[in-house]
GROMACS .gro file of C-alpha atoms in nm:
model
  347
    1SER     CA    1  13.345  13.844  10.085
    2ALA     CA    2  13.034  13.762  10.308
    3ALA     CA    3  12.884  14.099  10.193
    4ALA     CA    4  12.939  14.032   9.843
    5GLN     CA    5  12.810  13.654   9.862
    6ALA     CA    6  12.507  13.783  10.048
    7CYS     CA    7  12.419  14.055   9.771
    8SER     CA    8  12.435  13.751   9.512
    9TRP     CA    9  12.224  13.577   9.713
   10LEU     CA   10  11.955  13.858   9.760
   11TRP     CA   11  11.973  13.940   9.374
   12LEU     CA   12  11.907  13.560   9.272
   13ARG     CA   13  11.599  13.539   9.514
   14SER     CA   14  11.467  13.866   9.365
   15ASP     CA   15  11.505  13.728   9.004
   16PRO     CA   16  11.227  13.587   8.831
   17PRO     CA   17  11.248  13.183   8.842
   18ALA     CA   18  11.309  13.161   8.461
   19LEU     CA   19  11.612  13.370   8.509
   20ARG     CA   20  11.790  13.189   8.774
   21PRO     CA   21  12.029  12.912   8.672
   22ALA     CA   22  11.886  12.554   8.694
   23VAL     CA   23  12.014  12.492   9.007
   24PRO     CA   24  11.819  12.400   9.325
   25LEU     CA   25  11.817  12.671   9.557
   26PRO     CA   26  11.925  12.496   9.867
   27LEU     CA   27  12.229  12.434   9.686
   28LEU     CA   28  12.268  12.807   9.554
   29ALA     CA   29  12.233  12.916   9.896
   30ALA     CA   30  12.500  12.618  10.036
   31LEU     CA   31  12.727  12.786   9.749
   32HIS     CA   32  12.683  13.108   9.890
   33LEU     CA   33  12.711  13.022  10.216
   34LEU     CA   34  13.057  12.859  10.149
   35GLN     CA   35  13.160  13.176   9.946
   36LEU     CA   36  13.123  13.014   9.632
   37GLY     CA   37  12.840  13.227   9.507
   38PHE     CA   38  13.051  13.465   9.278
   39PHE     CA   39  13.265  13.182   9.147
   40PHE     CA   40  12.966  12.968   9.032
   41ARG     CA   41  12.828  13.292   8.878
   42CYS     CA   42  13.135  13.330   8.700
   43LEU     CA   43  13.119  12.974   8.570
   44TYR     CA   44  12.735  12.958   8.486
   45ALA     CA   45  12.808  13.309   8.285
   46LEU     CA   46  13.120  13.131   8.097
   47LYS     CA   47  12.890  12.834   8.016
   48VAL     CA   48  12.626  13.051   7.876
   49GLY     CA   49  12.868  13.269   7.717
   50TRP     CA   50  13.048  12.943   7.527
   51LYS     CA   51  12.697  12.840   7.418
   52VAL     CA   52  12.630  13.181   7.283
   53CYS     CA   53  12.971  13.193   7.076
   54ARG     CA   54  12.942  12.844   6.932
   55ALA     CA   55  12.610  12.838   6.804
   56LYS     CA   56  12.413  13.103   6.642
   57ALA     CA   57  12.243  13.225   6.960
   58GLU     CA   58  11.893  13.398   6.931
   59GLU     CA   59  11.860  13.752   7.066
   60ASN     CA   60  11.697  13.643   7.384
   61GLU     CA   61  12.026  13.419   7.446
   62GLN     CA   62  12.210  13.744   7.416
   63ARG     CA   63  12.024  13.937   7.622
   64TYR     CA   64  12.022  13.705   7.891
   65MET     CA   65  12.421  13.681   7.864
   66ALA     CA   66  12.393  14.017   7.911
   67PHE     CA   67  12.184  14.008   8.212
   68LEU     CA   68  12.439  13.798   8.384
   69SER     CA   69  12.748  13.965   8.297
   70HIS     CA   70  12.583  14.298   8.423
   71ASP     CA   71  12.567  14.147   8.782
   72ILE     CA   72  12.907  13.971   8.769
   73SER     CA   73  13.051  14.364   8.697
   74MET     CA   74  12.842  14.493   8.993
   75LEU     CA   75  13.004  14.187   9.201
   76ARG     CA   76  13.356  14.240   9.078
   77LEU     CA   77  13.339  14.620   9.177
   78PHE     CA   78  13.218  14.490   9.535
   79GLU     CA   79  13.502  14.238   9.574
   80THR     CA   80  13.736  14.487   9.425
   81PHE     CA   81  13.680  14.760   9.701
   82LEU     CA   82  13.548  14.535   9.996
   83GLU     CA   83  13.808  14.263   9.984
   84ASN     CA   84  14.108  14.322   9.712
   85THR     CA   85  14.155  14.691   9.804
   86PRO     CA   86  14.198  14.652  10.170
   87GLN     CA   87  14.419  14.362  10.098
   88LEU     CA   88  14.635  14.577   9.881
   89THR     CA   89  14.693  14.836  10.149
   90LEU     CA   90  14.755  14.568  10.402
   91LEU     CA   91  15.005  14.437  10.165
   92LEU     CA   92  15.167  14.791  10.088
   93TYR     CA   93  15.160  14.860  10.492
   94ILE     CA   94  15.365  14.518  10.516
   95VAL     CA   95  15.628  14.566  10.234
   96LEU     CA   96  15.674  14.960  10.385
   97ARG     CA   97  15.712  14.793  10.762
   98THR     CA   98  15.969  14.534  10.672
   99ASN     CA   99  16.124  14.808  10.427
  100LYS     CA  100  16.191  14.507  10.189
  101ALA     CA  101  15.995  14.360   9.915
  102GLU     CA  102  16.050  14.076   9.669
  103ILE     CA  103  16.019  14.138   9.312
  104SER     CA  104  15.680  13.920   9.290
  105GLN     CA  105  15.524  14.140   9.559
  106GLY     CA  106  15.622  14.481   9.345
  107LEU     CA  107  15.441  14.307   9.050
  108GLY     CA  108  15.165  14.206   9.250
  109ILE     CA  109  15.095  14.563   9.405
  110GLY     CA  110  15.168  14.734   9.054
  111THR     CA  111  14.884  14.466   8.896
  112ALA     CA  112  14.657  14.514   9.168
  113PHE     CA  113  14.647  14.902   9.158
  114LEU     CA  114  14.560  14.828   8.795
  115CYS     CA  115  14.264  14.595   8.861
  116VAL     CA  116  14.127  14.839   9.087
  117SER     CA  117  14.080  15.098   8.815
  118TRP     CA  118  13.988  14.839   8.581
  119SER     CA  119  13.692  14.721   8.802
  120LEU     CA  120  13.564  15.096   8.786
  121LEU     CA  121  13.616  15.139   8.402
  122ASP     CA  122  13.415  14.781   8.367
  123TYR     CA  123  13.153  14.903   8.578
  124HIS     CA  124  13.115  15.188   8.400
  125GLN     CA  125  13.076  15.043   8.047
  126SER     CA  126  12.862  14.785   8.198
  127LEU     CA  127  12.639  15.075   8.277
  128ARG     CA  128  12.669  15.211   7.954
  129SER     CA  129  12.543  14.908   7.768
  130PHE     CA  130  12.205  15.037   7.853
  131LEU     CA  131  12.256  15.349   7.636
  132GLN     CA  132  12.237  15.398   7.266
  133ASP     CA  133  12.527  15.298   7.085
  134LYS     CA  134  12.646  15.646   7.043
  135TYR     CA  135  12.683  15.732   7.380
  136GLU     CA  136  12.968  15.449   7.426
  137LEU     CA  137  13.310  15.512   7.539
  138ASN     CA  138  13.559  15.501   7.263
  139LEU     CA  139  13.930  15.406   7.274
  140GLY     CA  140  14.021  15.750   7.388
  141SER     CA  141  13.764  15.799   7.674
  142SER     CA  142  13.824  15.465   7.811
  143ILE     CA  143  14.204  15.527   7.875
  144ILE     CA  144  14.136  15.874   8.018
  145TYR     CA  145  13.849  15.724   8.227
  146PHE     CA  146  14.086  15.442   8.347
  147LEU     CA  147  14.392  15.656   8.408
  148TRP     CA  148  14.195  15.928   8.626
  149ASN     CA  149  14.066  15.669   8.852
  150LEU     CA  150  14.419  15.514   8.905
  151PHE     CA  151  14.585  15.840   8.977
  152LEU     CA  152  14.290  15.928   9.235
  153ILE     CA  153  14.313  15.574   9.408
  154CYS     CA  154  14.676  15.543   9.416
  155PRO     CA  155  14.737  15.838   9.639
  156ARG     CA  156  14.426  15.753   9.885
  157ILE     CA  157  14.599  15.379   9.922
  158LEU     CA  158  14.940  15.500   9.971
  159VAL     CA  159  14.859  15.748  10.295
  160VAL     CA  160  14.631  15.508  10.442
  161ALA     CA  161  14.928  15.253  10.419
  162VAL     CA  162  15.180  15.527  10.535
  163PHE     CA  163  14.966  15.636  10.824
  164ALA     CA  164  14.968  15.291  10.970
  165LEU     CA  165  15.302  15.274  10.969
  166LEU     CA  166  15.322  15.521  11.292
  167TRP     CA  167  14.958  15.439  11.422
  168PRO     CA  168  14.863  15.075  11.295
  169TYR     CA  169  14.597  15.091  11.557
  170GLY     CA  170  14.460  15.455  11.437
  171VAL     CA  171  14.346  15.296  11.103
  172ALA     CA  172  14.083  15.090  11.320
  173VAL     CA  173  13.971  15.456  11.444
  174HIS     CA  174  14.002  15.652  11.081
  175PHE     CA  175  13.814  15.397  10.886
  176PRO     CA  176  13.509  15.347  11.086
  177LEU     CA  177  13.480  15.745  11.156
  178VAL     CA  178  13.518  15.784  10.777
  179TRP     CA  179  13.259  15.498  10.677
  180LEU     CA  180  13.018  15.627  10.892
  181ALA     CA  181  13.029  15.982  10.749
  182MET     CA  182  12.972  15.819  10.397
  183PHE     CA  183  12.725  15.572  10.513
  184LEU     CA  184  12.547  15.870  10.654
  185TRP     CA  185  12.589  16.049  10.325
  186VAL     CA  186  12.449  15.798  10.099
  187SER     CA  187  12.148  15.743  10.323
  188LEU     CA  188  12.060  16.124  10.283
  189GLN     CA  189  12.116  16.098   9.947
  190GLY     CA  190  11.871  15.823   9.912
  191THR     CA  191  11.902  15.486   9.713
  192ASP     CA  192  11.671  15.232   9.523
  193PHE     CA  193  11.874  14.953   9.442
  194MET     CA  194  11.756  14.699   9.626
  195GLU     CA  195  11.434  14.544   9.672
  196SER     CA  196  11.354  14.605  10.052
  197PRO     CA  197  11.500  14.855  10.303
  198GLY     CA  198  11.670  14.593  10.485
  199PRO     CA  199  11.913  14.466  10.212
  200GLU     CA  200  11.922  14.850  10.079
  201GLN     CA  201  12.121  14.912  10.395
  202LEU     CA  202  12.351  14.644  10.334
  203TYR     CA  203  12.402  14.825   9.976
  204ARG     CA  204  12.442  15.146  10.163
  205ALA     CA  205  12.699  15.016  10.381
  206MET     CA  206  12.913  14.839  10.093
  207VAL     CA  207  12.890  15.176   9.901
  208ALA     CA  208  13.016  15.366  10.203
  209VAL     CA  209  13.340  15.127  10.167
  210ILE     CA  210  13.390  15.220   9.820
  211LEU     CA  211  13.368  15.563   9.891
  212TYR     CA  212  13.656  15.550  10.128
  213PHE     CA  213  13.878  15.494   9.843
  214SER     CA  214  13.695  15.600   9.535
  215TRP     CA  215  13.400  15.824   9.429
  216PHE     CA  216  13.073  15.627   9.356
  217ASN     CA  217  12.758  15.801   9.262
  218VAL     CA  218  12.482  15.682   9.409
  219ALA     CA  219  12.188  15.970   9.342
  220GLN     CA  220  12.008  16.110   9.053
  221GLY     CA  221  12.085  16.452   8.911
  222ARG     CA  222  12.384  16.667   8.831
  223THR     CA  223  12.694  16.506   8.995
  224LEU     CA  224  12.913  16.817   9.004
  225TYR     CA  225  12.835  16.957   9.340
  226ARG     CA  226  12.840  16.615   9.504
  227SER     CA  227  13.179  16.536   9.338
  228ILE     CA  228  13.333  16.846   9.480
  229ILE     CA  229  13.220  16.808   9.798
  230TYR     CA  230  13.352  16.445   9.804
  231HIS     CA  231  13.713  16.502   9.681
  232SER     CA  232  13.737  16.804   9.880
  233PHE     CA  233  13.673  16.611  10.196
  234ILE     CA  234  13.902  16.332  10.049
  235LEU     CA  235  14.198  16.562   9.967
  236VAL     CA  236  14.179  16.718  10.284
  237ASP     CA  237  14.151  16.379  10.493
  238SER     CA  238  14.459  16.206  10.297
  239THR     CA  239  14.659  16.544  10.342
  240LEU     CA  240  14.577  16.544  10.723
  241LEU     CA  241  14.707  16.160  10.705
  242ALA     CA  242  15.023  16.237  10.529
  243LEU     CA  243  15.076  16.532  10.737
  244ALA     CA  244  15.032  16.299  11.085
  245TRP     CA  245  15.273  16.052  10.937
  246LEU     CA  246  15.539  16.353  10.878
  247TRP     CA  247  15.496  16.497  11.257
  248GLY     CA  248  15.535  16.159  11.383
  249GLN     CA  249  15.822  16.014  11.191
  250ALA     CA  250  16.113  15.927  11.418
  251PRO     CA  251  16.452  16.092  11.264
  252SER     CA  252  16.622  15.738  11.279
  253GLU     CA  253  16.331  15.592  11.054
  254GLU     CA  254  16.465  15.442  10.761
  255HIS     CA  255  16.235  15.537  10.511
  256SER     CA  256  16.431  15.836  10.341
  257TYR     CA  257  16.259  15.704  10.000
  258LEU     CA  258  15.902  15.780  10.161
  259LEU     CA  259  15.909  16.164  10.181
  260PRO     CA  260  15.940  16.239   9.789
  261VAL     CA  261  15.699  15.935   9.725
  262VAL     CA  262  15.409  16.123  10.002
  263SER     CA  263  15.502  16.473   9.846
  264ALA     CA  264  15.431  16.332   9.510
  265ALA     CA  265  15.100  16.172   9.592
  266LEU     CA  266  14.903  16.567   9.617
  267PRO     CA  267  15.035  16.601   9.246
  268CYS     CA  268  14.911  16.272   9.126
  269TYR     CA  269  14.562  16.342   9.296
  270LEU     CA  270  14.550  16.680   9.116
  271LEU     CA  271  14.674  16.536   8.795
  272GLY     CA  272  14.380  16.268   8.822
  273LEU     CA  273  14.109  16.542   8.923
  274GLY     CA  274  14.285  16.710   8.589
  275LEU     CA  275  14.223  16.432   8.364
  276ARG     CA  276  13.864  16.392   8.510
  277VAL     CA  277  13.793  16.753   8.427
  278THR     CA  278  13.932  16.684   8.106
  279TYR     CA  279  13.717  16.384   8.014
  280TYR     CA  280  13.389  16.555   8.130
  281LYS     CA  281  13.488  16.854   7.925
  282TRP     CA  282  13.616  16.726   7.609
  283LEU     CA  283  13.596  16.341   7.596
  284HIS     CA  284  13.268  16.246   7.743
  285PRO     CA  285  13.046  16.060   7.500
  286ASN     CA  286  12.748  16.326   7.563
  287MET     CA  287  13.006  16.598   7.454
  288GLN     CA  288  13.094  16.421   7.161
  289VAL     CA  289  12.740  16.337   7.057
  290GLN     CA  290  12.675  16.723   7.095
  291GLN     CA  291  12.969  16.823   6.907
  292GLU     CA  292  12.852  16.571   6.599
  293GLY     CA  293  12.493  16.723   6.622
  294ARG     CA  294  12.337  16.382   6.699
  295TYR     CA  295  12.103  16.507   6.960
  296ASP     CA  296  11.763  16.423   6.964
  297GLU     CA  297  11.584  16.774   6.973
  298MET     CA  298  11.265  16.664   7.135
  299ASP     CA  299  11.126  17.024   7.230
  300ALA     CA  300  11.239  17.352   7.266
  301SER     CA  301  11.235  17.354   7.640
  302GLY     CA  302  11.561  17.172   7.653
  303GLY     CA  303  11.440  16.817   7.747
  304SER     CA  304  11.676  16.665   7.523
  305ASP     CA  305  11.977  16.738   7.728
  306GLY     CA  306  11.980  16.401   7.884
  307VAL     CA  307  12.076  16.044   7.700
  308GLU     CA  308  11.873  15.803   7.559
  309PHE     CA  309  11.809  15.459   7.676
  310ARG     CA  310  11.789  15.137   7.449
  311SER     CA  311  11.429  15.052   7.373
  312PHE     CA  312  11.384  14.646   7.491
  313LEU     CA  313  11.166  14.416   7.307
  314GLU     CA  314  11.200  14.166   7.619
  315PRO     CA  315  11.199  14.378   7.916
  316ASP     CA  316  11.225  14.060   8.117
  317LEU     CA  317  11.560  13.982   8.031
  318VAL     CA  318  11.674  14.371   8.114
  319ASN     CA  319  11.889  14.347   8.435
  320ARG     CA  320  11.635  14.606   8.636
  321ARG     CA  321  11.882  14.671   8.925
  322MET     CA  322  12.187  14.787   8.691
  323GLN     CA  323  11.940  14.958   8.493
  324ARG     CA  324  11.845  15.172   8.791
  325LEU     CA  325  12.174  15.260   8.846
  326ALA     CA  326  12.244  15.374   8.493
  327GLN     CA  327  11.921  15.594   8.532
  328THR     CA  328  12.109  15.726   8.835
  329GLN     CA  329  12.417  15.741   8.641
  330PHE     CA  330  12.303  15.953   8.342
  331PRO     CA  331  12.059  16.197   8.302
  332LEU     CA  332  11.756  16.095   8.092
  333SER     CA  333  11.587  16.254   7.786
  334GLN     CA  334  11.221  16.264   7.779
  335LEU     CA  335  11.257  15.992   7.503
  336ALA     CA  336  11.453  15.760   7.727
  337TRP     CA  337  11.253  15.844   8.032
  338GLN     CA  338  10.943  15.742   7.855
  339HIS     CA  339  11.140  15.428   7.729
  340PHE     CA  340  11.210  15.362   8.141
  341LEU     CA  341  10.847  15.408   8.229
  342ASN     CA  342  10.738  15.180   7.948
  343GLY     CA  343  10.964  14.902   8.045
  344ALA     CA  344  10.897  14.922   8.441
  345ALA     CA  345  10.531  14.883   8.329
  346ALA     CA  346  10.609  14.591   8.123
  347VAL     CA  347  10.774  14.409   8.434
   0.00000   0.00000   0.00000
């Protein structure tokens, strides 16, 4: 929570004064210190959104609403993986440890898994809002994107909770080691999200926590090989955690139902990978644009292999942080790259 609040405060400090809420900075600082900064952002966005919906808002007000929603989407993702997902793992561990669960706990665990996957979909859709309409996700693509994230995250959380059944303090060793490996990996790839080197290290540390549970792209270029390396590492690591639990399980343990559940984790993970391959091969918006022949053929050298960004008339109302992430996530065509450079120059 403190890390997410720190990011929110740093973003507010770096935003132009005209784009900040009409609240004194000391009061904003106090709200973030009390862990209410994200809550304030949501209330303020609701206020602006209600104003936009009730009146015939100008385009600038709509852009400002989008500016606010992009930051909220990113902060929600941080909150999900830095706070909610560890709490979900702990709750699952407690249920397995006590070998009993209330109906409300079961519903809460199921809902929490869905919310984790939903936050990834919401973040991805937020980034795609910077692209032209033809690159937006349709309903089928959104469902597959949601499902493959769900099928990849569920086994990961399950094996960590199961491993903690026998070695509760082992997680206190396992997590820092994997987190450190992910932090070094992110640092070697290089990121340019925050405004200064110090906050950038905080961002990399937070991304490393996300990578402990789920894939998160931070570097430009093709992600195929990086994705293969990451999923291979997580698959091997999760398999070792499951095997460690099987090796140390006492015969008198009253968790007979766990053996088939843990055995189903691997097929579930492989199903998630299969859905991801399906998404990128047939359901990705770029593939649909190619099939419909709607690519802008810029030149004969293949410069149109990337996507095209929207051209903004008011660059000051564009969330530059999220736009940089969108540039990282999606390969740019020459036209989109020119638009991006022009927007950067305008700011």
